[in-house]
């Protein structure tokens, strides 16, 4: 295993211009080496998800054993097939020190004892270097590839980037009572998949594209008894299972993306099922409507907003339909189906606070990294998919 | 009892833009109590009337949401009412419209759905909202007892 790490280091050193110091340099304001040290120590442990990452590098190497290092690096790049661009993951993680109100949590395994670190300002935060970015970037795209192998309608990489940027800035070790890890998951969301969305897990276990997740999905999750804000006993998923370097990161990403499939495609209550019945089958719009269900009141909120938006738009089209709600909603649904995305998103942002917050974070990201000026950021979101490779 | 509920519901149904909208949360508690120790046919009757009343109210109130002459506060109250109705819509669509009472396992799933949606977007330690608790009591009295 250590030979592989050395080899990896040689490859990435080449990719990053042969300058080891630039690869190891902190790209975030934090300077604590704790995260990187733990990540390296973890490479010698038996973790199925981290091993899958290491094996990918081994594959890149074995497929070019007689070639030059240039070929090796090229093959490495080809095997990763990124959907979400590395540059955007790096830029998002470089601003992790702005998340000041949440703890950082380090776990070495599913059952490992957690090390907590409270960050008051960037100085006390973890150093994020290219080694960490590479691993997180691979993990996110591996999860997208897995989840999208389970459906004919891909989970949008654009929405995935927007959501992870907003939830955690890709900091898989971010933790507070409001959410755990890279997707800021809660026990409720985990249980939703484990109980009602179990078919997604079962299908993933048979998908070759989900091979990196097979072992972590077979693991029976452990719960802890805690008191809620009323002093009642509740069962909470033990956090290390959602944040540890290996399976914790993989599990968190899998469940975060599986939740989208669960809420969108469930035959009895799915947002997509509801929209298709109304004649709205634009997959991009269905994905954005589904995003509503990650916020307060979940699927109920999504159903209410669909009802209200179709009516409002139907009446706007023909004011005489004010008292004929059924027809107004039918006309409204047709209008939504035909509506340009930019107009649709503007309306959805007015209806859903959660969707609006996600777009606001994306606009802030565009401004912070000079992709757009302050007054152009809202439009830029629709001009090109800056963080997704086509 | 049925007469008393009807009077109360009709009373609230005369809502106009000049009055505060009927609070579904208040009605939930009244209907929940009225379901106790009733025959199934009576329970169905009460719930059908309650859901019809909510639906009629929604039809009136949704018009106000697109008008510009009511306050944001009032719109917020209407939205709260609509959310409460949409929590119960699966019960209406799948069971009440067929004049059926869910079996206990089906009822238990409906209660789980209320809990699930109530917890979405909230911190781990948050207890159920008052709305969530009221809806669970209503469903419990309707199809778990």
Short mmCIF file of C-alpha atoms in Angstrom, two decimals:
data_model
loop_
_atom_site.label_atom_id
_atom_site.label_comp_id
_atom_site.label_asym_id
_atom_site.label_seq_id
_atom_site.Cartn_x
_atom_site.Cartn_y
_atom_site.Cartn_z
CA UNK A 1 0.00 0.00 0.00
CA UNK A 2 2.76 2.46 0.88
CA UNK A 3 4.33 1.89 -2.56
CA UNK A 4 1.06 2.93 -4.12
CA UNK A 5 0.99 6.11 -2.06
CA UNK A 6 4.53 6.93 -3.17
CA UNK A 7 3.59 6.26 -6.78
CA UNK A 8 0.47 8.38 -6.47
CA UNK A 9 2.56 11.17 -5.09
CA UNK A 10 4.96 10.88 -8.04
CA UNK A 11 2.10 10.98 -10.53
CA UNK A 12 0.37 13.95 -8.97
CA UNK A 13 3.68 15.70 -8.55
CA UNK A 14 4.11 15.39 -12.31
CA UNK A 15 0.53 16.50 -12.99
CA UNK A 16 1.04 19.52 -10.80
CA UNK A 17 4.15 20.58 -12.62
CA UNK A 18 6.71 18.51 -10.80
CA UNK A 19 6.50 20.75 -7.79
CA UNK A 20 5.78 18.75 -4.66
CA UNK A 21 5.48 21.83 -2.53
CA UNK A 22 2.67 23.24 -4.68
CA UNK A 23 0.79 19.94 -4.33
CA UNK A 24 1.13 20.03 -0.57
CA UNK A 25 0.47 23.73 -0.15
CA UNK A 26 -2.65 24.69 1.80
CA UNK A 27 -5.25 26.06 -0.61
CA UNK A 28 -7.49 27.11 2.28
CA UNK A 29 -6.72 29.64 4.99
CA UNK A 30 -6.51 26.88 7.64
CA UNK A 31 -3.04 25.68 8.64
CA UNK A 32 -3.63 22.70 10.94
CA UNK A 33 -2.03 19.58 9.41
CA UNK A 34 -4.32 17.27 11.42
CA UNK A 35 -6.68 16.39 8.55
CA UNK A 36 -3.89 15.57 6.09
CA UNK A 37 -1.96 13.56 8.67
CA UNK A 38 -5.06 11.54 9.50
CA UNK A 39 -5.89 11.00 5.84
CA UNK A 40 -2.40 9.62 5.21
CA UNK A 41 -2.52 7.44 8.31
CA UNK A 42 -5.85 6.13 7.10
CA UNK A 43 -4.33 4.95 3.83
CA UNK A 44 -2.80 2.02 5.67
CA UNK A 45 -6.15 0.95 7.07
CA UNK A 46 -8.58 -1.43 5.48
CA UNK A 47 -11.37 0.81 4.24
CA UNK A 48 -13.36 -0.30 1.19
CA UNK A 49 -14.09 3.18 -0.20
CA UNK A 50 -10.60 4.59 0.28
CA UNK A 51 -9.15 1.38 -1.17
CA UNK A 52 -11.35 1.83 -4.25
CA UNK A 53 -9.76 5.24 -4.70
CA UNK A 54 -6.25 3.84 -4.32
CA UNK A 55 -7.06 0.99 -6.73
CA UNK A 56 -8.09 3.51 -9.36
CA UNK A 57 -4.57 4.90 -9.26
CA UNK A 58 -3.16 1.39 -9.43
CA UNK A 59 -5.28 0.76 -12.53
CA UNK A 60 -3.96 3.93 -14.09
CA UNK A 61 -0.46 2.73 -13.40
CA UNK A 62 -0.82 -0.87 -14.59
CA UNK A 63 -2.48 0.21 -17.82
CA UNK A 64 0.61 2.18 -18.73
CA UNK A 65 3.41 0.24 -17.12
CA UNK A 66 5.66 0.42 -20.18
CA UNK A 67 4.83 3.96 -21.06
CA UNK A 68 6.23 7.24 -20.06
CA UNK A 69 5.00 9.16 -17.05
CA UNK A 70 3.16 11.47 -19.46
CA UNK A 71 1.01 8.55 -20.61
CA UNK A 72 0.53 7.48 -17.01
CA UNK A 73 -0.82 10.88 -16.05
CA UNK A 74 -3.01 10.99 -19.16
CA UNK A 75 -4.53 7.59 -18.38
CA UNK A 76 -5.08 8.60 -14.80
CA UNK A 77 -7.04 11.62 -15.98
CA UNK A 78 -9.10 9.51 -18.39
CA UNK A 79 -10.12 6.96 -15.78
CA UNK A 80 -11.56 9.57 -13.46
CA UNK A 81 -14.06 10.96 -16.02
CA UNK A 82 -15.13 13.92 -13.93
CA UNK A 83 -18.61 15.42 -14.18
CA UNK A 84 -18.04 18.08 -11.56
CA UNK A 85 -14.83 19.95 -12.33
CA UNK A 86 -11.90 19.63 -9.97
CA UNK A 87 -11.22 23.34 -10.14
CA UNK A 88 -14.67 24.14 -8.69
CA UNK A 89 -14.30 21.60 -5.86
CA UNK A 90 -10.94 23.17 -5.05
CA UNK A 91 -12.37 26.69 -5.14
CA UNK A 92 -15.31 25.72 -2.94
CA UNK A 93 -13.02 24.00 -0.41
CA UNK A 94 -10.67 26.98 -0.40
CA UNK A 95 -13.44 28.96 1.33
CA UNK A 96 -14.11 26.37 4.05
CA UNK A 97 -12.78 28.73 6.72
CA UNK A 98 -15.89 30.86 6.20
CA UNK A 99 -17.94 28.10 7.85
CA UNK A 100 -17.19 29.27 11.38
CA UNK A 101 -20.26 28.13 13.30
CA UNK A 102 -19.81 24.39 12.88
CA UNK A 103 -17.41 21.86 14.37
CA UNK A 104 -14.89 19.82 12.45
CA UNK A 105 -14.96 16.13 13.22
CA UNK A 106 -12.28 13.59 12.40
CA UNK A 107 -13.00 9.86 12.52
CA UNK A 108 -10.69 7.12 11.37
CA UNK A 109 -13.41 4.52 10.79
CA UNK A 110 -17.15 3.82 11.03
CA UNK A 111 -16.76 3.06 14.72
CA UNK A 112 -13.76 5.22 15.35
CA UNK A 113 -13.58 7.63 18.22
CA UNK A 114 -14.17 11.11 16.92
CA UNK A 115 -11.76 13.98 17.36
CA UNK A 116 -13.60 17.28 17.51
CA UNK A 117 -12.20 20.65 16.66
CA UNK A 118 -14.10 23.87 16.98
CA UNK A 119 -12.98 26.57 14.61
CA UNK A 120 -13.44 30.15 15.63
CA UNK A 121 -11.65 31.56 12.62
CA UNK A 122 -9.68 30.35 9.63
CA UNK A 123 -6.37 30.25 11.49
CA UNK A 124 -7.41 27.30 13.58
CA UNK A 125 -8.94 25.39 10.65
CA UNK A 126 -7.58 22.36 8.78
CA UNK A 127 -5.20 22.82 5.93
CA UNK A 128 -6.80 21.61 2.69
CA UNK A 129 -4.20 20.64 0.09
CA UNK A 130 -4.44 19.17 -3.41
CA UNK A 131 -4.24 15.66 -1.98
CA UNK A 132 -7.51 16.23 -0.10
CA UNK A 133 -9.15 17.95 -3.08
CA UNK A 134 -8.22 15.07 -5.40
CA UNK A 135 -9.81 12.53 -3.08
CA UNK A 136 -13.01 14.52 -2.50
CA UNK A 137 -13.28 15.31 -6.22
CA UNK A 138 -12.98 11.62 -7.11
CA UNK A 139 -15.49 10.66 -4.39
CA UNK A 140 -18.17 13.08 -5.56
CA UNK A 141 -17.91 12.00 -9.19
CA UNK A 142 -17.79 8.33 -8.20
CA UNK A 143 -21.07 8.81 -6.30
CA UNK A 144 -22.67 10.63 -9.24
CA UNK A 145 -21.62 7.86 -11.63
CA UNK A 146 -23.04 5.24 -9.25
CA UNK A 147 -26.37 6.96 -8.64
CA UNK A 148 -26.85 7.81 -12.30
CA UNK A 149 -26.30 4.17 -13.25
CA UNK A 150 -29.52 3.42 -11.33
CA UNK A 151 -31.78 5.75 -13.30
CA UNK A 152 -32.64 6.78 -16.86
CA UNK A 153 -32.87 10.39 -15.73
CA UNK A 154 -29.52 11.48 -14.31
CA UNK A 155 -29.25 13.41 -11.10
CA UNK A 156 -28.03 16.75 -12.34
CA UNK A 157 -24.31 17.44 -11.68
CA UNK A 158 -25.17 21.16 -11.63
CA UNK A 159 -27.63 20.68 -8.76
CA UNK A 160 -25.20 18.33 -7.00
CA UNK A 161 -22.44 20.92 -7.11
CA UNK A 162 -24.81 23.69 -6.02
CA UNK A 163 -26.10 21.63 -3.10
CA UNK A 164 -22.71 20.41 -1.81
CA UNK A 165 -21.23 23.89 -2.18
CA UNK A 166 -24.07 25.30 -0.14
CA UNK A 167 -24.29 22.53 2.48
CA UNK A 168 -20.61 22.05 3.37
CA UNK A 169 -18.30 23.57 0.74
CA UNK A 170 -17.30 19.90 0.22
CA UNK A 171 -15.96 19.71 3.79
CA UNK A 172 -16.75 16.09 4.59
CA UNK A 173 -15.70 16.66 8.22
CA UNK A 174 -18.15 19.54 8.89
CA UNK A 175 -20.59 18.62 11.65
CA UNK A 176 -23.26 20.20 13.77
CA UNK A 177 -26.66 19.19 15.05
CA UNK A 178 -28.24 20.59 11.87
CA UNK A 179 -26.45 18.17 9.58
CA UNK A 180 -23.53 15.81 9.23
CA UNK A 181 -20.74 15.73 6.69
CA UNK A 182 -20.46 16.66 3.04
CA UNK A 183 -24.22 16.47 2.32
CA UNK A 184 -25.25 17.68 5.81
CA UNK A 185 -27.35 14.54 6.23
CA UNK A 186 -29.67 13.89 9.16
CA UNK A 187 -30.93 10.65 10.66
CA UNK A 188 -34.36 11.35 9.21
CA UNK A 189 -32.99 11.41 5.65
CA UNK A 190 -30.96 8.22 6.26
CA UNK A 191 -34.03 6.43 7.61
CA UNK A 192 -36.09 7.62 4.64
CA UNK A 193 -33.73 5.79 2.28
CA UNK A 194 -33.24 2.75 4.52
CA UNK A 195 -36.98 2.22 4.97
CA UNK A 196 -38.86 3.52 1.93
CA UNK A 197 -36.03 3.84 -0.56
CA UNK A 198 -34.39 0.49 0.13
CA UNK A 199 -34.84 -0.53 -3.53
CA UNK A 200 -32.24 2.10 -4.47
CA UNK A 201 -29.69 0.46 -2.15
CA UNK A 202 -30.54 -3.03 -3.41
CA UNK A 203 -30.15 -1.95 -7.04
CA UNK A 204 -26.85 -0.21 -6.26
CA UNK A 205 -25.51 -3.41 -4.72
CA UNK A 206 -25.89 -5.05 -8.15
CA UNK A 207 -24.54 -2.19 -10.23
CA UNK A 208 -20.92 -2.47 -11.38
CA UNK A 209 -20.76 1.34 -11.51
CA UNK A 210 -21.41 1.28 -7.75
CA UNK A 211 -18.63 -1.19 -6.96
CA UNK A 212 -16.83 1.31 -4.72
CA UNK A 213 -19.97 1.51 -2.55
CA UNK A 214 -20.89 -2.20 -2.31
CA UNK A 215 -19.13 -2.91 0.97
CA UNK A 216 -20.22 0.26 2.76
CA UNK A 217 -23.84 -0.38 1.75
CA UNK A 218 -23.71 -3.83 3.33
CA UNK A 219 -22.70 -2.31 6.66
CA UNK A 220 -25.54 -2.16 9.21
CA UNK A 221 -25.61 1.33 10.60
CA UNK A 222 -25.34 1.91 14.29
CA UNK A 223 -27.53 4.36 16.25
CA UNK A 224 -27.04 6.23 19.51
CA UNK A 225 -29.75 7.26 21.98
CA UNK A 226 -29.83 11.01 22.60
CA UNK A 227 -32.33 13.49 24.01
CA UNK A 228 -34.14 15.83 21.65
CA UNK A 229 -34.94 19.48 22.49
CA UNK A 230 -37.97 18.32 24.51
CA UNK A 231 -35.93 15.81 26.51
CA UNK A 232 -37.42 12.82 24.69
CA UNK A 233 -35.23 9.83 23.71
CA UNK A 234 -34.46 9.63 20.01
CA UNK A 235 -32.19 7.40 17.92
CA UNK A 236 -29.50 9.24 16.01
CA UNK A 237 -27.12 7.69 13.45
CA UNK A 238 -23.61 7.62 14.91
CA UNK A 239 -21.82 10.43 13.15
CA UNK A 240 -18.53 8.70 12.34
CA UNK A 241 -20.43 6.52 9.88
CA UNK A 242 -21.16 9.67 7.87
CA UNK A 243 -17.89 11.57 8.17
CA UNK A 244 -14.95 9.17 8.39
CA UNK A 245 -12.31 9.55 5.68
CA UNK A 246 -13.28 6.46 3.76
CA UNK A 247 -16.68 4.81 3.96
CA UNK A 248 -18.13 7.78 5.86
CA UNK A 249 -17.55 10.12 2.94
CA UNK A 250 -18.77 7.52 0.42
CA UNK A 251 -21.87 6.72 2.47
CA UNK A 252 -22.72 10.38 2.97
CA UNK A 253 -22.47 11.08 -0.76
CA UNK A 254 -24.44 7.97 -1.72
CA UNK A 255 -27.32 8.77 0.66
CA UNK A 256 -27.36 12.48 -0.26
CA UNK A 257 -27.76 11.66 -3.95
CA UNK A 258 -30.04 8.65 -3.38
CA UNK A 259 -32.40 10.96 -1.52
CA UNK A 260 -32.88 12.86 -4.76
CA UNK A 261 -33.91 9.65 -6.57
CA UNK A 262 -36.14 8.62 -3.67
CA UNK A 263 -37.99 11.95 -3.55
CA UNK A 264 -38.17 12.31 -7.31
CA UNK A 265 -39.07 8.87 -8.60
CA UNK A 266 -41.09 7.16 -5.86
CA UNK A 267 -44.20 5.79 -7.59
CA UNK A 268 -46.69 6.88 -4.94
CA UNK A 269 -45.39 10.22 -3.66
CA UNK A 270 -42.43 11.20 -5.84
CA UNK A 271 -42.19 14.80 -7.04
CA UNK A 272 -41.44 13.61 -10.58
CA UNK A 273 -44.39 11.21 -10.50
CA UNK A 274 -46.68 14.08 -9.49
CA UNK A 275 -45.28 16.43 -12.15
CA UNK A 276 -45.50 13.87 -14.97
CA UNK A 277 -49.17 13.31 -14.12
CA UNK A 278 -49.64 17.05 -14.70
CA UNK A 279 -47.84 16.85 -18.05
CA UNK A 280 -44.56 18.37 -16.85
CA UNK A 281 -41.83 15.99 -18.04
CA UNK A 282 -38.89 18.34 -18.50
CA UNK A 283 -36.26 16.42 -16.49
CA UNK A 284 -34.28 19.53 -15.56
CA UNK A 285 -37.36 21.23 -14.13
CA UNK A 286 -38.36 18.02 -12.32
CA UNK A 287 -34.90 17.94 -10.70
CA UNK A 288 -35.24 21.53 -9.48
CA UNK A 289 -38.75 20.91 -8.15
CA UNK A 290 -37.34 17.88 -6.30
CA UNK A 291 -34.71 20.10 -4.69
CA UNK A 292 -37.57 21.86 -2.86
CA UNK A 293 -38.20 18.62 -0.93
CA UNK A 294 -34.78 18.77 0.80
CA UNK A 295 -36.02 21.80 2.75
CA UNK A 296 -38.63 22.29 5.49
CA UNK A 297 -41.73 20.06 5.28
CA UNK A 298 -40.02 17.95 2.61
CA UNK A 299 -42.30 16.38 0.03
CA UNK A 300 -45.36 18.14 1.42
CA UNK A 301 -43.79 21.52 0.69
CA UNK A 302 -42.95 20.41 -2.85
CA UNK A 303 -46.56 19.27 -3.45
CA UNK A 304 -47.93 22.54 -2.11
CA UNK A 305 -45.62 24.64 -4.27
CA UNK A 306 -46.44 22.66 -7.42
CA UNK A 307 -50.16 23.23 -6.75
CA UNK A 308 -49.70 26.95 -6.09
CA UNK A 309 -47.32 27.60 -9.00
CA UNK A 310 -49.46 25.85 -11.60
CA UNK A 311 -52.53 27.80 -10.45
CA UNK A 312 -50.73 31.14 -10.28
CA UNK A 313 -49.21 30.73 -13.75
CA UNK A 314 -52.51 29.44 -15.23
CA UNK A 315 -54.39 32.49 -13.97
CA UNK A 316 -51.65 34.80 -15.17
CA UNK A 317 -52.09 33.29 -18.63
CA UNK A 318 -55.87 33.65 -18.50
CA UNK A 319 -57.39 35.67 -15.67
CA UNK A 320 -60.84 34.23 -16.36
CA UNK A 321 -59.63 30.89 -14.98
CA UNK A 322 -59.43 32.28 -11.45
CA UNK A 323 -62.54 30.35 -10.45
CA UNK A 324 -61.80 27.28 -12.54
CA UNK A 325 -58.85 25.98 -10.59
CA UNK A 326 -58.59 22.60 -12.25
CA UNK A 327 -58.27 24.15 -15.70
CA UNK A 328 -56.03 26.94 -14.40
CA UNK A 329 -53.60 24.32 -13.02
CA UNK A 330 -53.66 22.36 -16.30
CA UNK A 331 -52.85 25.51 -18.28
CA UNK A 332 -50.23 26.45 -15.67
CA UNK A 333 -48.55 23.05 -16.01
CA UNK A 334 -48.37 23.46 -19.81
CA UNK A 335 -46.85 26.89 -19.35
CA UNK A 336 -44.23 25.57 -16.92
CA UNK A 337 -43.33 22.78 -19.34
CA UNK A 338 -42.77 25.30 -22.16
CA UNK A 339 -41.17 28.03 -20.02
CA UNK A 340 -37.47 28.96 -20.48
CA UNK A 341 -35.35 27.67 -17.57
CA UNK A 342 -34.30 31.14 -16.50
CA UNK A 343 -37.90 32.24 -16.04
CA UNK A 344 -38.83 28.99 -14.32
CA UNK A 345 -35.99 29.23 -11.79
CA UNK A 346 -36.83 32.86 -11.02
CA UNK A 347 -40.40 31.79 -10.14
CA UNK A 348 -39.29 28.74 -8.16
CA UNK A 349 -36.85 30.84 -6.13
CA UNK A 350 -39.72 33.09 -5.08
CA UNK A 351 -41.74 30.09 -3.88
CA UNK A 352 -39.02 28.01 -2.19
CA UNK A 353 -36.71 29.50 0.39
CA UNK A 354 -34.50 26.41 0.24
CA UNK A 355 -34.02 26.61 -3.55
CA UNK A 356 -33.37 30.33 -3.27
CA UNK A 357 -30.68 29.78 -0.61
CA UNK A 358 -28.94 27.24 -2.88
CA UNK A 359 -28.87 29.62 -5.83
CA UNK A 360 -27.73 32.47 -3.60
CA UNK A 361 -24.74 30.38 -2.45
CA UNK A 362 -23.91 29.54 -6.08
CA UNK A 363 -24.04 33.22 -7.01
CA UNK A 364 -21.72 34.00 -4.09
CA UNK A 365 -19.37 31.29 -5.36
CA UNK A 366 -19.36 32.80 -8.88
CA UNK A 367 -18.64 36.26 -7.48
CA UNK A 368 -15.93 35.06 -5.06
CA UNK A 369 -14.06 33.23 -7.83
CA UNK A 370 -14.53 35.90 -10.51
CA UNK A 371 -16.83 33.87 -12.74
CA UNK A 372 -19.33 36.71 -12.60
CA UNK A 373 -19.68 40.22 -11.30
CA UNK A 374 -22.16 40.92 -8.53
CA UNK A 375 -24.90 42.22 -10.81
CA UNK A 376 -24.43 39.46 -13.41
CA UNK A 377 -24.21 36.45 -11.09
CA UNK A 378 -27.92 35.53 -11.25
CA UNK A 379 -27.84 35.45 -15.07
CA UNK A 380 -24.50 33.65 -15.24
CA UNK A 381 -26.05 30.58 -13.61
CA UNK A 382 -27.96 29.95 -16.85
CA UNK A 383 -25.40 30.97 -19.42
CA UNK A 384 -23.06 28.00 -18.97
CA UNK A 385 -22.42 25.15 -16.58
CA UNK A 386 -19.19 26.52 -15.21
CA UNK A 387 -18.55 23.70 -12.75
CA UNK A 388 -19.66 20.76 -14.87
CA UNK A 389 -17.77 19.22 -17.78
CA UNK A 390 -19.99 18.52 -20.78
CA UNK B 1 -71.67 16.46 17.97
CA UNK B 2 -71.75 16.33 14.18
CA UNK B 3 -74.05 19.31 14.12
CA UNK B 4 -71.70 21.25 16.39
CA UNK B 5 -68.74 20.54 14.11
CA UNK B 6 -70.72 21.54 11.03
CA UNK B 7 -71.72 24.82 12.62
CA UNK B 8 -68.12 25.49 13.57
CA UNK B 9 -66.82 24.62 10.12
CA UNK B 10 -69.48 26.65 8.32
CA UNK B 11 -68.72 29.53 10.61
CA UNK B 12 -65.09 29.53 9.53
CA UNK B 13 -66.00 28.98 5.92
CA UNK B 14 -67.41 32.49 5.61
CA UNK B 15 -63.84 33.76 5.54
CA UNK B 16 -63.23 36.82 3.37
CA UNK B 17 -60.20 38.99 2.80
CA UNK B 18 -61.35 41.21 5.67
CA UNK B 19 -61.22 38.38 8.20
CA UNK B 20 -58.48 36.22 9.57
CA UNK B 21 -58.42 32.85 7.81
CA UNK B 22 -59.68 29.87 9.78
CA UNK B 23 -56.71 28.21 11.41
CA UNK B 24 -56.61 24.58 10.36
CA UNK B 25 -54.57 23.81 13.47
CA UNK B 26 -57.53 24.75 15.71
CA UNK B 27 -59.89 22.64 13.63
CA UNK B 28 -57.50 19.68 13.76
CA UNK B 29 -57.81 19.50 17.51
CA UNK B 30 -61.62 19.69 17.48
CA UNK B 31 -61.93 17.00 14.83
CA UNK B 32 -59.34 14.80 16.58
CA UNK B 33 -61.45 14.78 19.74
CA UNK B 34 -64.64 14.16 17.80
CA UNK B 35 -63.19 10.95 16.33
CA UNK B 36 -62.81 9.27 19.71
CA UNK B 37 -65.01 6.25 20.41
CA UNK B 38 -66.84 6.49 17.09
CA UNK B 39 -67.88 3.72 14.74
CA UNK B 40 -65.86 3.46 11.52
CA UNK B 41 -68.69 4.81 9.39
CA UNK B 42 -68.97 7.85 11.65
CA UNK B 43 -65.21 8.39 11.57
CA UNK B 44 -65.27 8.32 7.78
CA UNK B 45 -68.11 10.81 7.73
CA UNK B 46 -66.28 13.22 10.05
CA UNK B 47 -63.01 12.98 8.13
CA UNK B 48 -64.69 13.36 4.75
CA UNK B 49 -66.46 16.47 5.97
CA UNK B 50 -63.26 17.86 7.46
CA UNK B 51 -61.18 17.28 4.34
CA UNK B 52 -63.95 18.69 2.12
CA UNK B 53 -64.09 21.78 4.29
CA UNK B 54 -60.32 22.22 4.04
CA UNK B 55 -60.46 21.75 0.30
CA UNK B 56 -63.22 24.35 -0.10
CA UNK B 57 -61.27 26.76 2.06
CA UNK B 58 -58.14 26.16 0.00
CA UNK B 59 -60.06 26.95 -3.17
CA UNK B 60 -61.08 30.28 -1.71
CA UNK B 61 -57.79 31.08 -0.11
CA UNK B 62 -55.53 30.27 -3.08
CA UNK B 63 -57.17 33.15 -4.94
CA UNK B 64 -55.98 35.50 -2.21
CA UNK B 65 -52.41 34.32 -2.65
CA UNK B 66 -52.28 35.77 -6.16
CA UNK B 67 -53.88 39.08 -5.17
CA UNK B 68 -51.78 42.04 -4.16
CA UNK B 69 -54.20 43.56 -1.66
CA UNK B 70 -53.64 41.26 1.30
CA UNK B 71 -50.77 41.41 3.76
CA UNK B 72 -47.73 39.13 3.77
CA UNK B 73 -48.76 37.99 7.22
CA UNK B 74 -52.11 36.80 5.92
CA UNK B 75 -50.43 35.06 3.00
CA UNK B 76 -48.16 33.32 5.48
CA UNK B 77 -51.17 32.08 7.46
CA UNK B 78 -52.82 30.80 4.29
CA UNK B 79 -49.61 29.01 3.33
CA UNK B 80 -49.52 27.36 6.75
CA UNK B 81 -53.09 26.15 6.23
CA UNK B 82 -52.24 24.83 2.81
CA UNK B 83 -49.24 22.90 4.15
CA UNK B 84 -51.48 21.29 6.80
CA UNK B 85 -53.96 20.26 4.08
CA UNK B 86 -51.21 18.81 1.90
CA UNK B 87 -50.03 16.66 4.81
CA UNK B 88 -53.48 15.02 4.76
CA UNK B 89 -53.90 14.91 0.99
CA UNK B 90 -52.39 11.40 0.59
CA UNK B 91 -54.98 10.13 3.10
CA UNK B 92 -57.73 11.76 1.06
CA UNK B 93 -56.46 10.64 -2.37
CA UNK B 94 -55.69 7.04 -1.45
CA UNK B 95 -58.36 6.21 1.16
CA UNK B 96 -61.09 8.79 1.83
CA UNK B 97 -61.98 9.26 -1.83
CA UNK B 98 -62.67 5.52 -1.90
CA UNK B 99 -64.55 5.77 1.39
CA UNK B 100 -61.96 3.55 3.07
CA UNK B 101 -60.26 3.65 6.44
CA UNK B 102 -56.58 2.67 6.23
CA UNK B 103 -55.62 -0.57 7.95
CA UNK B 104 -53.33 -0.19 10.98
CA UNK B 105 -50.13 -0.93 8.98
CA UNK B 106 -51.26 1.55 6.28
CA UNK B 107 -52.11 4.07 8.98
CA UNK B 108 -48.72 3.55 10.57
CA UNK B 109 -47.05 4.38 7.23
CA UNK B 110 -49.12 7.57 6.94
CA UNK B 111 -47.95 8.55 10.43
CA UNK B 112 -44.34 7.75 9.48
CA UNK B 113 -44.71 10.00 6.42
CA UNK B 114 -45.91 12.86 8.63
CA UNK B 115 -42.89 12.38 10.91
CA UNK B 116 -40.51 12.12 7.95
CA UNK B 117 -41.68 15.30 6.23
CA UNK B 118 -41.91 17.18 9.52
CA UNK B 119 -38.24 16.36 10.26
CA UNK B 120 -36.92 17.25 6.79
CA UNK B 121 -34.66 20.28 6.79
CA UNK B 122 -34.57 20.36 10.59
CA UNK B 123 -31.71 19.68 13.02
CA UNK B 124 -31.20 16.20 14.48
CA UNK B 125 -32.37 17.19 17.93
CA UNK B 126 -35.52 19.01 16.84
CA UNK B 127 -38.68 17.49 18.24
CA UNK B 128 -41.84 17.18 16.15
CA UNK B 129 -43.60 20.46 15.41
CA UNK B 130 -47.00 21.17 16.94
CA UNK B 131 -48.50 20.61 13.50
CA UNK B 132 -46.79 17.23 13.22
CA UNK B 133 -48.01 16.17 16.66
CA UNK B 134 -51.59 17.29 15.91
CA UNK B 135 -51.63 15.41 12.62
CA UNK B 136 -50.33 12.25 14.29
CA UNK B 137 -53.03 12.49 16.99
CA UNK B 138 -55.67 12.92 14.30
CA UNK B 139 -54.44 9.91 12.33
CA UNK B 140 -54.10 7.86 15.50
CA UNK B 141 -57.69 8.53 16.51
CA UNK B 142 -58.87 7.92 12.97
CA UNK B 143 -57.19 4.67 12.04
CA UNK B 144 -55.03 3.29 14.87
CA UNK B 145 -57.73 2.94 17.54
#
